[in-house]
Amino acid sequence: MKITSPEMLAQSMKNARRHHQLTQQGAADLIGIKQATVSAFENHPERSRIETLFKLLSALELELHVTERNRPEAKAADERGWDQEW
């Protein structure tokens, strides 16, 4: 999925949370933050800390990929030749 705004990112992560059948409180408990922080991220992602983003990505078993615009994602990874995780 191509995400081009904070709102799209928040909606995508909210959908993932629901897919995992987690409430906001359940997601918050997994990563040691307050439910209000999860709610704030889902409703106003532009005001959230980057640390919150990565904690939520972890709780939802998601990862972030950054690619050049208008470039197919699969090609971008293949052409780099990088196959290791950090």
Short mmCIF file of the C-alpha atoms (twelve columns), coordinates in Angstrom:
data_MODEL
# 
_entry.id   MODEL 
# 
loop_
_atom_site.group_PDB 
_atom_site.id 
_atom_site.type_symbol 
_atom_site.label_atom_id 
_atom_site.label_alt_id 
_atom_site.label_comp_id 
_atom_site.label_asym_id 
_atom_site.label_seq_id 
_atom_site.Cartn_x 
_atom_site.Cartn_y 
_atom_site.Cartn_z 
_atom_site.pdbx_PDB_model_num 
ATOM 1  C CA . MET A 1  0.000  0.000  0.000  1 
ATOM 2  C CA . LYS A 2  1.292  3.431  -0.898 1 
ATOM 3  C CA . ILE A 3  0.987  5.892  1.991  1 
ATOM 4  C CA . THR A 4  1.514  9.565  1.272  1 
ATOM 5  C CA . SER A 5  0.159  11.363 4.335  1 
ATOM 6  C CA . PRO A 6  0.093  11.046 8.130  1 
ATOM 7  C CA . GLU A 7  -3.649 10.421 7.961  1 
ATOM 8  C CA . MET A 8  -3.230 7.523  5.538  1 
ATOM 9  C CA . LEU A 9  -0.556 6.018  7.781  1 
ATOM 10 C CA . ALA A 10 -2.754 6.323  10.858 1 
ATOM 11 C CA . GLN A 11 -5.746 4.764  9.087  1 
ATOM 12 C CA . SER A 12 -3.630 1.895  7.785  1 
ATOM 13 C CA . MET A 13 -2.272 1.199  11.250 1 
ATOM 14 C CA . LYS A 14 -5.740 1.444  12.781 1 
ATOM 15 C CA . ASN A 15 -6.931 -1.134 10.247 1 
ATOM 16 C CA . ALA A 16 -3.990 -3.385 11.159 1 
ATOM 17 C CA . ARG A 17 -4.810 -3.021 14.853 1 
ATOM 18 C CA . ARG A 18 -8.372 -4.086 14.185 1 
ATOM 19 C CA . HIS A 19 -7.167 -6.958 11.965 1 
ATOM 20 C CA . HIS A 20 -5.166 -8.224 14.959 1 
ATOM 21 C CA . GLN A 21 -8.343 -7.854 17.027 1 
ATOM 22 C CA . LEU A 22 -6.674 -5.390 19.368 1 
ATOM 23 C CA . THR A 23 -8.359 -2.513 21.114 1 
ATOM 24 C CA . GLN A 24 -6.438 0.699  21.564 1 
ATOM 25 C CA . GLN A 25 -5.888 -0.383 25.180 1 
ATOM 26 C CA . GLY A 26 -4.640 -3.801 24.066 1 
ATOM 27 C CA . ALA A 27 -2.126 -2.272 21.645 1 
ATOM 28 C CA . ALA A 28 -1.016 0.202  24.311 1 
ATOM 29 C CA . ASP A 29 -0.505 -2.592 26.854 1 
ATOM 30 C CA . LEU A 30 1.720  -4.513 24.424 1 
ATOM 31 C CA . ILE A 31 4.191  -1.656 24.164 1 
ATOM 32 C CA . GLY A 32 3.863  0.077  27.501 1 
ATOM 33 C CA . ILE A 33 2.137  3.285  26.499 1 
ATOM 34 C CA . LYS A 34 -1.205 4.827  27.415 1 
ATOM 35 C CA . GLN A 35 -4.393 4.146  25.479 1 
ATOM 36 C CA . ALA A 36 -4.704 7.898  24.999 1 
ATOM 37 C CA . THR A 37 -1.393 7.857  23.104 1 
ATOM 38 C CA . VAL A 38 -2.724 5.259  20.669 1 
ATOM 39 C CA . SER A 39 -5.902 7.285  20.245 1 
ATOM 40 C CA . ALA A 40 -3.894 10.465 19.669 1 
ATOM 41 C CA . PHE A 41 -1.811 8.722  17.011 1 
ATOM 42 C CA . GLU A 42 -4.886 7.406  15.205 1 
ATOM 43 C CA . ASN A 43 -6.672 10.764 15.301 1 
ATOM 44 C CA . HIS A 44 -3.796 13.254 14.991 1 
ATOM 45 C CA . PRO A 45 -0.747 11.394 13.664 1 
ATOM 46 C CA . GLU A 46 1.009  14.616 12.685 1 
ATOM 47 C CA . ARG A 47 1.331  15.456 16.392 1 
ATOM 48 C CA . SER A 48 2.772  12.076 17.397 1 
ATOM 49 C CA . ARG A 49 6.339  11.245 18.246 1 
ATOM 50 C CA . ILE A 50 8.353  9.076  15.881 1 
ATOM 51 C CA . GLU A 51 9.021  6.769  18.825 1 
ATOM 52 C CA . THR A 52 5.270  6.141  19.133 1 
ATOM 53 C CA . LEU A 53 5.109  5.244  15.452 1 
ATOM 54 C CA . PHE A 54 7.831  2.627  15.769 1 
ATOM 55 C CA . LYS A 55 6.374  1.165  18.957 1 
ATOM 56 C CA . LEU A 56 3.010  0.785  17.267 1 
ATOM 57 C CA . LEU A 57 4.591  -0.720 14.160 1 
ATOM 58 C CA . SER A 58 6.231  -3.308 16.387 1 
ATOM 59 C CA . ALA A 59 3.032  -4.105 18.289 1 
ATOM 60 C CA . LEU A 60 1.147  -4.579 15.019 1 
ATOM 61 C CA . GLU A 61 3.913  -6.683 13.443 1 
ATOM 62 C CA . LEU A 62 4.420  -4.100 10.698 1 
ATOM 63 C CA . GLU A 63 7.538  -2.572 9.210  1 
ATOM 64 C CA . LEU A 64 8.205  0.672  7.406  1 
ATOM 65 C CA . HIS A 65 9.731  0.787  3.926  1 
ATOM 66 C CA . VAL A 66 10.854 4.041  2.318  1 
ATOM 67 C CA . THR A 67 11.162 4.174  -1.462 1 
ATOM 68 C CA . GLU A 68 11.498 6.799  -4.142 1 
ATOM 69 C CA . ARG A 69 8.201  8.112  -5.469 1 
ATOM 70 C CA . ASN A 70 6.877  6.618  -8.692 1 
ATOM 71 C CA . ARG A 71 9.195  3.663  -8.372 1 
ATOM 72 C CA . PRO A 72 7.788  0.167  -7.909 1 
ATOM 73 C CA . GLU A 73 8.563  -1.050 -4.383 1 
ATOM 74 C CA . ALA A 74 9.749  -4.514 -5.395 1 
ATOM 75 C CA . LYS A 75 12.246 -3.121 -7.909 1 
ATOM 76 C CA . ALA A 76 13.629 -0.614 -5.421 1 
ATOM 77 C CA . ALA A 77 14.535 -3.373 -2.957 1 
ATOM 78 C CA . ASP A 78 15.859 -5.756 -5.618 1 
ATOM 79 C CA . GLU A 79 18.116 -3.206 -7.310 1 
ATOM 80 C CA . ARG A 80 19.760 -2.259 -4.012 1 
ATOM 81 C CA . GLY A 81 20.761 -5.844 -3.478 1 
ATOM 82 C CA . TRP A 82 20.268 -5.442 0.276  1 
ATOM 83 C CA . ASP A 83 18.804 -8.530 1.886  1 
ATOM 84 C CA . GLN A 84 19.647 -7.971 5.563  1 
ATOM 85 C CA . GLU A 85 17.569 -6.546 8.381  1 
ATOM 86 C CA . TRP A 86 18.991 -4.150 10.928 1 
# 
